Amino acid sequence: MYDVIVIGSGPGGYVAAIRCAQLGMKTALVEKYSTLGGTCLNVGCIPSKALLDSSEHYHNASHTFTTHGIELKDLKVNLGQMINRKNEVVKQNTDGIQFLMKKNKIDVHQGLGSFVNNTTVKVTKEDGSSSEIQGKNIIIATGSKPSSLPFIKLDKDRVITSTEALNLKEIPKHLVVIGGGVIGLELGSVYARLGAKVSVVEFMDSIIPTMDRTMGKELQKSLKKIGFEFYLKHKVTSVENKGKEVTVKADNGKGEIVEISGDYVLVSIGRRPYTDGLNAEAAGVKITERGQIEVNDHLQTNVPNIYAIGDVVKGAMLAHKAEEEGVFVAETLAGQKPHINYNLIPGVVYTWPEVASVGYTEEQLKEKGIKYKAGKFPFMASGRARASMDTDGLVKVLADAETDEILGVHMIGPRTADMIAEAVVAMEYRASAEDISRMSHAHPTYTEAFKEACLAATDNRALHV
């Protein structure tokens, strides 16, 4: 009998297993695939970042190297090698998780985990053989899968999801991306940098619509420079694969149907919770209408010894949110009283420029009627950004009009994915914009832009603009 069984080895599951083991619990991890790490390590965050880095190197070599005084001849893309390097990066990471399981003495059971009852999990291998394991507590961490629309036939050849987009055999001539969210824009960026024309069809009136509106506007400007075109407020009505060409039809909101044809169509309209084959009803676990596992504030399901974390429960579908929840449940089981402030879980888009955000957006503050002041600082005025030729974007700080407490930070620019951590620390400790503006930031660095935006929010005191 295990103290804890974790079903699913993505960032939420494997981190939960490690923390449970650290706290002295006898732990088992069940994973249906042959490698650990879930979507994130195998077909999500890690491989997409590998391709984003490779394609950015190529784009710089073809666009900015001559300005830097570096001259190249016969520059070309070896897509096969790019994919091979990505696969190697994935292997290093998944092997790393395997090592961590051994190090923490966690038993890994390979096969599909499904409930027999609230303390028994059946593990079915690919060959059909199965075994059963018992656990006092069970953590569901089964993650998510790409969503589609009922009328779209995903043939995984020309009409693809993010999974297939990571393994294309050729650079698309024209990639049509359905959905202007994080995943579509990141993968669209990979191929745009390698020379593809990229058309984004988005139902809302902005790309990255859940983030602060300034971010969407700025990112759209930057992506247009590398060959993106945008069809905003367009509702896709059909997708037809004609062999070597796919035609997307969309209603432009004025009663007109627009046709966009490309050689590949990437469907990236979000992800859905994945509970297929889990047999949750055998344990009496409630699933909501949206397919999510229902949990309380302690991430506990309606069955007291079963918990659920990550993409399979409510909230943002982010690897680092799942990790926090994994640690939270492990520590709860150990009798501790952990806490997660969901408002301070940052969101990042790994395009170039990168977009990073934490706390409230300007739109949310207006909606809540909270009086605020805003400070902005453009990277165009940053010495470090000029030196690296990364002058697109800005940092925007939103602070309480009365107390000066930082309520939201929104950045678009170079390395903002790493820079946002400073804003998270500041907000965890309820810092004011004045507090940050009084701290020394090394010069020249990109992070000075955060300090300057805080100065701008406090009585418009930015120094370099």
PDB file of N, CA, C and O in Angstrom, residues 386-451:
ATOM      1  N   ARG A 386      19.213  48.748 -27.106  1.00  0.00           N
ATOM      2  CA  ARG A 386      19.804  49.305 -28.331  1.00  0.00           C
ATOM      3  C   ARG A 386      21.050  48.502 -28.725  1.00  0.00           C
ATOM      4  O   ARG A 386      21.274  48.208 -29.885  1.00  0.00           O
ATOM      5  N   ALA A 387      21.860  48.154 -27.712  1.00  0.00           N
ATOM      6  CA  ALA A 387      23.099  47.414 -27.974  1.00  0.00           C
ATOM      7  C   ALA A 387      22.815  46.055 -28.612  1.00  0.00           C
ATOM      8  O   ALA A 387      23.575  45.581 -29.449  1.00  0.00           O
ATOM      9  N   SER A 388      21.707  45.412 -28.213  1.00  0.00           N
ATOM     10  CA  SER A 388      21.396  44.083 -28.749  1.00  0.00           C
ATOM     11  C   SER A 388      20.412  44.131 -29.924  1.00  0.00           C
ATOM     12  O   SER A 388      19.968  43.093 -30.403  1.00  0.00           O
ATOM     13  N   MET A 389      20.032  45.346 -30.340  1.00  0.00           N
ATOM     14  CA  MET A 389      19.067  45.543 -31.433  1.00  0.00           C
ATOM     15  C   MET A 389      17.711  44.915 -31.107  1.00  0.00           C
ATOM     16  O   MET A 389      17.077  44.289 -31.962  1.00  0.00           O
ATOM     17  N   ASP A 390      17.269  45.073 -29.858  1.00  0.00           N
ATOM     18  CA  ASP A 390      15.972  44.541 -29.425  1.00  0.00           C
ATOM     19  C   ASP A 390      15.117  45.661 -28.846  1.00  0.00           C
ATOM     20  O   ASP A 390      14.788  45.648 -27.655  1.00  0.00           O
ATOM     21  N   THR A 391      14.752  46.631 -29.687  1.00  0.00           N
ATOM     22  CA  THR A 391      14.111  47.840 -29.152  1.00  0.00           C
ATOM     23  C   THR A 391      12.587  47.825 -29.221  1.00  0.00           C
ATOM     24  O   THR A 391      11.942  48.785 -28.820  1.00  0.00           O
ATOM     25  N   ASP A 392      11.992  46.744 -29.722  1.00  0.00           N
ATOM     26  CA  ASP A 392      10.521  46.651 -29.724  1.00  0.00           C
ATOM     27  C   ASP A 392      10.011  46.468 -28.301  1.00  0.00           C
ATOM     28  O   ASP A 392      10.640  45.780 -27.491  1.00  0.00           O
ATOM     29  N   GLY A 393       8.843  47.042 -28.012  1.00  0.00           N
ATOM     30  CA  GLY A 393       8.161  46.739 -26.756  1.00  0.00           C
ATOM     31  C   GLY A 393       8.349  47.752 -25.655  1.00  0.00           C
ATOM     32  O   GLY A 393       8.980  48.801 -25.826  1.00  0.00           O
ATOM     33  N   LEU A 394       7.784  47.411 -24.486  1.00  0.00           N
ATOM     34  CA  LEU A 394       7.752  48.325 -23.341  1.00  0.00           C
ATOM     35  C   LEU A 394       7.445  47.550 -22.066  1.00  0.00           C
ATOM     36  O   LEU A 394       7.050  46.378 -22.109  1.00  0.00           O
ATOM     37  N   VAL A 395       7.624  48.234 -20.946  1.00  0.00           N
ATOM     38  CA  VAL A 395       7.181  47.692 -19.651  1.00  0.00           C
ATOM     39  C   VAL A 395       6.101  48.613 -19.124  1.00  0.00           C
ATOM     40  O   VAL A 395       6.233  49.836 -19.169  1.00  0.00           O
ATOM     41  N   LYS A 396       5.001  48.020 -18.654  1.00  0.00           N
ATOM     42  CA  LYS A 396       3.895  48.805 -18.095  1.00  0.00           C
ATOM     43  C   LYS A 396       3.650  48.357 -16.662  1.00  0.00           C
ATOM     44  O   LYS A 396       3.487  47.153 -16.403  1.00  0.00           O
ATOM     45  N   VAL A 397       3.655  49.302 -15.742  1.00  0.00           N
ATOM     46  CA  VAL A 397       3.412  49.012 -14.319  1.00  0.00           C
ATOM     47  C   VAL A 397       2.114  49.694 -13.906  1.00  0.00           C
ATOM     48  O   VAL A 397       1.900  50.885 -14.171  1.00  0.00           O
ATOM     49  N   LEU A 398       1.234  48.919 -13.249  1.00  0.00           N
ATOM     50  CA  LEU A 398      -0.028  49.459 -12.737  1.00  0.00           C
ATOM     51  C   LEU A 398       0.041  49.444 -11.215  1.00  0.00           C
ATOM     52  O   LEU A 398       0.286  48.392 -10.613  1.00  0.00           O
ATOM     53  N   ALA A 399      -0.137  50.616 -10.592  1.00  0.00           N
ATOM     54  CA  ALA A 399      -0.035  50.715  -9.129  1.00  0.00           C
ATOM     55  C   ALA A 399      -1.295  51.355  -8.568  1.00  0.00           C
ATOM     56  O   ALA A 399      -1.962  52.156  -9.240  1.00  0.00           O
ATOM     57  N   ASP A 400      -1.618  50.997  -7.335  1.00  0.00           N
ATOM     58  CA  ASP A 400      -2.796  51.559  -6.659  1.00  0.00           C
ATOM     59  C   ASP A 400      -2.641  53.073  -6.521  1.00  0.00           C
ATOM     60  O   ASP A 400      -1.604  53.563  -6.079  1.00  0.00           O
ATOM     61  N   ALA A 401      -3.687  53.807  -6.897  1.00  0.00           N
ATOM     62  CA  ALA A 401      -3.626  55.281  -6.896  1.00  0.00           C
ATOM     63  C   ALA A 401      -3.386  55.841  -5.494  1.00  0.00           C
ATOM     64  O   ALA A 401      -2.729  56.873  -5.342  1.00  0.00           O
ATOM     65  N   GLU A 402      -3.891  55.134  -4.458  1.00  0.00           N
ATOM     66  CA  GLU A 402      -3.753  55.630  -3.077  1.00  0.00           C
ATOM     67  C   GLU A 402      -2.459  55.139  -2.423  1.00  0.00           C
ATOM     68  O   GLU A 402      -1.653  55.914  -1.939  1.00  0.00           O
ATOM     69  N   THR A 403      -2.274  53.813  -2.461  1.00  0.00           N
ATOM     70  CA  THR A 403      -1.189  53.214  -1.660  1.00  0.00           C
ATOM     71  C   THR A 403       0.102  53.013  -2.455  1.00  0.00           C
ATOM     72  O   THR A 403       1.138  52.734  -1.870  1.00  0.00           O
ATOM     73  N   ASP A 404       0.037  53.102  -3.782  1.00  0.00           N
ATOM     74  CA  ASP A 404       1.191  52.891  -4.656  1.00  0.00           C
ATOM     75  C   ASP A 404       1.592  51.405  -4.743  1.00  0.00           C
ATOM     76  O   ASP A 404       2.605  51.065  -5.349  1.00  0.00           O
ATOM     77  N   GLU A 405       0.810  50.503  -4.141  1.00  0.00           N
ATOM     78  CA  GLU A 405       1.126  49.067  -4.242  1.00  0.00           C
ATOM     79  C   GLU A 405       1.034  48.632  -5.701  1.00  0.00           C
ATOM     80  O   GLU A 405       0.097  49.006  -6.412  1.00  0.00           O
ATOM     81  N   ILE A 406       2.002  47.824  -6.143  1.00  0.00           N
ATOM     82  CA  ILE A 406       1.980  47.330  -7.528  1.00  0.00           C
ATOM     83  C   ILE A 406       0.858  46.295  -7.679  1.00  0.00           C
ATOM     84  O   ILE A 406       0.792  45.315  -6.934  1.00  0.00           O
ATOM     85  N   LEU A 407      -0.017  46.524  -8.643  1.00  0.00           N
ATOM     86  CA  LEU A 407      -1.181  45.651  -8.844  1.00  0.00           C
ATOM     87  C   LEU A 407      -1.056  44.781 -10.091  1.00  0.00           C
ATOM     88  O   LEU A 407      -1.707  43.754 -10.209  1.00  0.00           O
ATOM     89  N   GLY A 408      -0.218  45.224 -11.038  1.00  0.00           N
ATOM     90  CA  GLY A 408      -0.035  44.464 -12.276  1.00  0.00           C
ATOM     91  C   GLY A 408       1.211  44.930 -12.994  1.00  0.00           C
ATOM     92  O   GLY A 408       1.536  46.119 -12.955  1.00  0.00           O
ATOM     93  N   VAL A 409       1.919  43.994 -13.624  1.00  0.00           N
ATOM     94  CA  VAL A 409       3.100  44.340 -14.422  1.00  0.00           C
ATOM     95  C   VAL A 409       3.002  43.591 -15.749  1.00  0.00           C
ATOM     96  O   VAL A 409       2.784  42.372 -15.774  1.00  0.00           O
ATOM     97  N   HIS A 410       3.140  44.338 -16.838  1.00  0.00           N
ATOM     98  CA  HIS A 410       2.988  43.767 -18.179  1.00  0.00           C
ATOM     99  C   HIS A 410       4.173  44.203 -19.026  1.00  0.00           C
ATOM    100  O   HIS A 410       4.428  45.391 -19.165  1.00  0.00           O
ATOM    101  N   MET A 411       4.897  43.214 -19.542  1.00  0.00           N
ATOM    102  CA  MET A 411       6.132  43.503 -20.272  1.00  0.00           C
ATOM    103  C   MET A 411       6.098  42.854 -21.645  1.00  0.00           C
ATOM    104  O   MET A 411       5.681  41.710 -21.774  1.00  0.00           O
ATOM    105  N   ILE A 412       6.564  43.589 -22.642  1.00  0.00           N
ATOM    106  CA  ILE A 412       6.845  42.978 -23.940  1.00  0.00           C
ATOM    107  C   ILE A 412       8.200  43.509 -24.373  1.00  0.00           C
ATOM    108  O   ILE A 412       8.420  44.717 -24.389  1.00  0.00           O
ATOM    109  N   GLY A 413       9.118  42.591 -24.669  1.00  0.00           N
ATOM    110  CA  GLY A 413      10.474  43.023 -25.002  1.00  0.00           C
ATOM    111  C   GLY A 413      11.448  41.874 -24.867  1.00  0.00           C
ATOM    112  O   GLY A 413      11.055  40.708 -24.715  1.00  0.00           O
ATOM    113  N   PRO A 414      12.750  42.172 -24.914  1.00  0.00           N
ATOM    114  CA  PRO A 414      13.771  41.124 -24.822  1.00  0.00           C
ATOM    115  C   PRO A 414      13.854  40.523 -23.415  1.00  0.00           C
ATOM    116  O   PRO A 414      13.880  41.251 -22.431  1.00  0.00           O
ATOM    117  N   ARG A 415      13.834  39.191 -23.339  1.00  0.00           N
ATOM    118  CA  ARG A 415      14.030  38.450 -22.072  1.00  0.00           C
ATOM    119  C   ARG A 415      13.022  38.803 -20.966  1.00  0.00           C
ATOM    120  O   ARG A 415      13.322  38.669 -19.787  1.00  0.00           O
ATOM    121  N   THR A 416      11.828  39.235 -21.371  1.00  0.00           N
ATOM    122  CA  THR A 416      10.834  39.569 -20.329  1.00  0.00           C
ATOM    123  C   THR A 416      10.348  38.317 -19.599  1.00  0.00           C
ATOM    124  O   THR A 416       9.892  38.403 -18.467  1.00  0.00           O
ATOM    125  N   ALA A 417      10.489  37.125 -20.246  1.00  0.00           N
ATOM    126  CA  ALA A 417      10.114  35.872 -19.583  1.00  0.00           C
ATOM    127  C   ALA A 417      10.900  35.690 -18.292  1.00  0.00           C
ATOM    128  O   ALA A 417      10.385  35.185 -17.291  1.00  0.00           O
ATOM    129  N   ASP A 418      12.167  36.125 -18.308  1.00  0.00           N
ATOM    130  CA  ASP A 418      13.011  36.034 -17.111  1.00  0.00           C
ATOM    131  C   ASP A 418      12.810  37.248 -16.207  1.00  0.00           C
ATOM    132  O   ASP A 418      12.855  37.143 -14.983  1.00  0.00           O
ATOM    133  N   MET A 419      12.580  38.402 -16.818  1.00  0.00           N
ATOM    134  CA  MET A 419      12.431  39.643 -16.043  1.00  0.00           C
ATOM    135  C   MET A 419      11.191  39.663 -15.154  1.00  0.00           C
ATOM    136  O   MET A 419      11.172  40.318 -14.123  1.00  0.00           O
ATOM    137  N   ILE A 420      10.139  38.939 -15.568  1.00  0.00           N
ATOM    138  CA  ILE A 420       8.862  39.026 -14.837  1.00  0.00           C
ATOM    139  C   ILE A 420       8.999  38.526 -13.393  1.00  0.00           C
ATOM    140  O   ILE A 420       8.244  38.932 -12.505  1.00  0.00           O
ATOM    141  N   ALA A 421      10.003  37.674 -13.143  1.00  0.00           N
ATOM    142  CA  ALA A 421      10.192  37.124 -11.790  1.00  0.00           C
ATOM    143  C   ALA A 421      10.410  38.236 -10.758  1.00  0.00           C
ATOM    144  O   ALA A 421       9.968  38.119  -9.614  1.00  0.00           O
ATOM    145  N   GLU A 422      11.087  39.310 -11.164  1.00  0.00           N
ATOM    146  CA  GLU A 422      11.294  40.430 -10.229  1.00  0.00           C
ATOM    147  C   GLU A 422       9.958  41.033  -9.820  1.00  0.00           C
ATOM    148  O   GLU A 422       9.739  41.362  -8.642  1.00  0.00           O
ATOM    149  N   ALA A 423       9.048  41.141 -10.786  1.00  0.00           N
ATOM    150  CA  ALA A 423       7.719  41.692 -10.494  1.00  0.00           C
ATOM    151  C   ALA A 423       6.935  40.756  -9.574  1.00  0.00           C
ATOM    152  O   ALA A 423       6.220  41.208  -8.673  1.00  0.00           O
ATOM    153  N   VAL A 424       7.089  39.440  -9.773  1.00  0.00           N
ATOM    154  CA  VAL A 424       6.396  38.457  -8.915  1.00  0.00           C
ATOM    155  C   VAL A 424       6.890  38.589  -7.467  1.00  0.00           C
ATOM    156  O   VAL A 424       6.097  38.630  -6.528  1.00  0.00           O
ATOM    157  N   VAL A 425       8.207  38.670  -7.300  1.00  0.00           N
ATOM    158  CA  VAL A 425       8.780  38.835  -5.952  1.00  0.00           C
ATOM    159  C   VAL A 425       8.248  40.125  -5.314  1.00  0.00           C
ATOM    160  O   VAL A 425       7.782  40.128  -4.177  1.00  0.00           O
ATOM    161  N   ALA A 426       8.298  41.208  -6.087  1.00  0.00           N
ATOM    162  CA  ALA A 426       7.831  42.508  -5.566  1.00  0.00           C
ATOM    163  C   ALA A 426       6.381  42.411  -5.097  1.00  0.00           C
ATOM    164  O   ALA A 426       6.040  42.854  -3.993  1.00  0.00           O
ATOM    165  N   MET A 427       5.535  41.787  -5.922  1.00  0.00           N
ATOM    166  CA  MET A 427       4.109  41.723  -5.590  1.00  0.00           C
ATOM    167  C   MET A 427       3.807  40.742  -4.473  1.00  0.00           C
ATOM    168  O   MET A 427       2.882  40.948  -3.698  1.00  0.00           O
ATOM    169  N   GLU A 428       4.601  39.649  -4.375  1.00  0.00           N
ATOM    170  CA  GLU A 428       4.426  38.719  -3.240  1.00  0.00           C
ATOM    171  C   GLU A 428       4.677  39.452  -1.919  1.00  0.00           C
ATOM    172  O   GLU A 428       4.062  39.152  -0.900  1.00  0.00           O
ATOM    173  N   TYR A 429       5.603  40.405  -1.938  1.00  0.00           N
ATOM    174  CA  TYR A 429       5.933  41.147  -0.725  1.00  0.00           C
ATOM    175  C   TYR A 429       5.226  42.502  -0.661  1.00  0.00           C
ATOM    176  O   TYR A 429       5.614  43.379   0.111  1.00  0.00           O
ATOM    177  N   ARG A 430       4.169  42.652  -1.503  1.00  0.00           N
ATOM    178  CA  ARG A 430       3.323  43.857  -1.507  1.00  0.00           C
ATOM    179  C   ARG A 430       4.140  45.141  -1.672  1.00  0.00           C
ATOM    180  O   ARG A 430       3.883  46.145  -1.021  1.00  0.00           O
ATOM    181  N   ALA A 431       5.110  45.103  -2.557  1.00  0.00           N
ATOM    182  CA  ALA A 431       5.961  46.281  -2.782  1.00  0.00           C
ATOM    183  C   ALA A 431       5.176  47.381  -3.492  1.00  0.00           C
ATOM    184  O   ALA A 431       4.236  47.113  -4.249  1.00  0.00           O
ATOM    185  N   SER A 432       5.609  48.617  -3.267  1.00  0.00           N
ATOM    186  CA  SER A 432       5.049  49.756  -3.998  1.00  0.00           C
ATOM    187  C   SER A 432       5.947  50.031  -5.202  1.00  0.00           C
ATOM    188  O   SER A 432       7.092  49.567  -5.262  1.00  0.00           O
ATOM    189  N   ALA A 433       5.436  50.812  -6.146  1.00  0.00           N
ATOM    190  CA  ALA A 433       6.249  51.211  -7.301  1.00  0.00           C
ATOM    191  C   ALA A 433       7.466  51.997  -6.817  1.00  0.00           C
ATOM    192  O   ALA A 433       8.571  51.846  -7.338  1.00  0.00           O
ATOM    193  N   GLU A 434       7.259  52.792  -5.774  1.00  0.00           N
ATOM    194  CA  GLU A 434       8.350  53.591  -5.173  1.00  0.00           C
ATOM    195  C   GLU A 434       9.471  52.665  -4.668  1.00  0.00           C
ATOM    196  O   GLU A 434      10.651  52.944  -4.850  1.00  0.00           O
ATOM    197  N   ASP A 435       9.078  51.536  -4.034  1.00  0.00           N
ATOM    198  CA  ASP A 435      10.067  50.580  -3.513  1.00  0.00           C
ATOM    199  C   ASP A 435      11.016  50.120  -4.623  1.00  0.00           C
ATOM    200  O   ASP A 435      12.234  50.116  -4.449  1.00  0.00           O
ATOM    201  N   ILE A 436      10.443  49.716  -5.752  1.00  0.00           N
ATOM    202  CA  ILE A 436      11.268  49.220  -6.870  1.00  0.00           C
ATOM    203  C   ILE A 436      12.121  50.349  -7.444  1.00  0.00           C
ATOM    204  O   ILE A 436      13.297  50.155  -7.776  1.00  0.00           O
ATOM    205  N   SER A 437      11.540  51.521  -7.536  1.00  0.00           N
ATOM    206  CA  SER A 437      12.269  52.647  -8.132  1.00  0.00           C
ATOM    207  C   SER A 437      13.438  53.103  -7.266  1.00  0.00           C
ATOM    208  O   SER A 437      14.350  53.780  -7.723  1.00  0.00           O
ATOM    209  N   ARG A 438      13.441  52.692  -5.994  1.00  0.00           N
ATOM    210  CA  ARG A 438      14.542  53.051  -5.074  1.00  0.00           C
ATOM    211  C   ARG A 438      15.635  51.986  -5.051  1.00  0.00           C
ATOM    212  O   ARG A 438      16.635  52.139  -4.362  1.00  0.00           O
ATOM    213  N   MET A 439      15.401  50.855  -5.752  1.00  0.00           N
ATOM    214  CA  MET A 439      16.398  49.772  -5.739  1.00  0.00           C
ATOM    215  C   MET A 439      17.348  49.921  -6.917  1.00  0.00           C
ATOM    216  O   MET A 439      16.919  50.217  -8.029  1.00  0.00           O
ATOM    217  N   SER A 440      18.621  49.668  -6.692  1.00  0.00           N
ATOM    218  CA  SER A 440      19.615  49.805  -7.752  1.00  0.00           C
ATOM    219  C   SER A 440      19.513  48.640  -8.733  1.00  0.00           C
ATOM    220  O   SER A 440      19.508  47.480  -8.331  1.00  0.00           O
ATOM    221  N   HIS A 441      19.388  48.961 -10.003  1.00  0.00           N
ATOM    222  CA  HIS A 441      19.390  47.958 -11.064  1.00  0.00           C
ATOM    223  C   HIS A 441      20.668  48.144 -11.876  1.00  0.00           C
ATOM    224  O   HIS A 441      20.993  49.265 -12.265  1.00  0.00           O
ATOM    225  N   ALA A 442      21.388  47.070 -12.103  1.00  0.00           N
ATOM    226  CA  ALA A 442      22.665  47.158 -12.823  1.00  0.00           C
ATOM    227  C   ALA A 442      22.475  47.812 -14.190  1.00  0.00           C
ATOM    228  O   ALA A 442      21.447  47.624 -14.837  1.00  0.00           O
ATOM    229  N   HIS A 443      23.488  48.559 -14.603  1.00  0.00           N
ATOM    230  CA  HIS A 443      23.438  49.250 -15.893  1.00  0.00           C
ATOM    231  C   HIS A 443      24.593  48.786 -16.767  1.00  0.00           C
ATOM    232  O   HIS A 443      25.725  48.723 -16.286  1.00  0.00           O
ATOM    233  N   PRO A 444      24.378  48.470 -18.032  1.00  0.00           N
ATOM    234  CA  PRO A 444      23.072  48.481 -18.688  1.00  0.00           C
ATOM    235  C   PRO A 444      22.422  47.090 -18.644  1.00  0.00           C
ATOM    236  O   PRO A 444      23.080  46.096 -18.937  1.00  0.00           O
ATOM    237  N   THR A 445      21.162  47.034 -18.267  1.00  0.00           N
ATOM    238  CA  THR A 445      20.409  45.765 -18.283  1.00  0.00           C
ATOM    239  C   THR A 445      18.992  46.042 -18.784  1.00  0.00           C
ATOM    240  O   THR A 445      18.509  47.167 -18.712  1.00  0.00           O
ATOM    241  N   TYR A 446      18.357  44.974 -19.241  1.00  0.00           N
ATOM    242  CA  TYR A 446      16.947  45.097 -19.642  1.00  0.00           C
ATOM    243  C   TYR A 446      16.069  45.423 -18.433  1.00  0.00           C
ATOM    244  O   TYR A 446      15.055  46.095 -18.557  1.00  0.00           O
ATOM    245  N   THR A 447      16.475  44.931 -17.246  1.00  0.00           N
ATOM    246  CA  THR A 447      15.631  45.112 -16.048  1.00  0.00           C
ATOM    247  C   THR A 447      15.505  46.570 -15.622  1.00  0.00           C
ATOM    248  O   THR A 447      14.588  46.912 -14.884  1.00  0.00           O
ATOM    249  N   GLU A 448      16.409  47.416 -16.093  1.00  0.00           N
ATOM    250  CA  GLU A 448      16.262  48.841 -15.780  1.00  0.00           C
ATOM    251  C   GLU A 448      14.918  49.379 -16.283  1.00  0.00           C
ATOM    252  O   GLU A 448      14.380  50.330 -15.724  1.00  0.00           O
ATOM    253  N   ALA A 449      14.390  48.751 -17.327  1.00  0.00           N
ATOM    254  CA  ALA A 449      13.103  49.205 -17.882  1.00  0.00           C
ATOM    255  C   ALA A 449      11.986  49.046 -16.853  1.00  0.00           C
ATOM    256  O   ALA A 449      11.044  49.850 -16.814  1.00  0.00           O
ATOM    257  N   PHE A 450      12.086  48.004 -16.007  1.00  0.00           N
ATOM    258  CA  PHE A 450      11.082  47.813 -14.947  1.00  0.00           C
ATOM    259  C   PHE A 450      11.189  48.941 -13.919  1.00  0.00           C
ATOM    260  O   PHE A 450      10.193  49.535 -13.511  1.00  0.00           O
ATOM    261  N   LYS A 451      12.412  49.248 -13.522  1.00  0.00           N
ATOM    262  CA  LYS A 451      12.632  50.358 -12.579  1.00  0.00           C
ATOM    263  C   LYS A 451      12.090  51.662 -13.165  1.00  0.00           C
ATOM    264  O   LYS A 451      11.407  52.429 -12.483  1.00  0.00           O
TER     265      LYS A 451
END
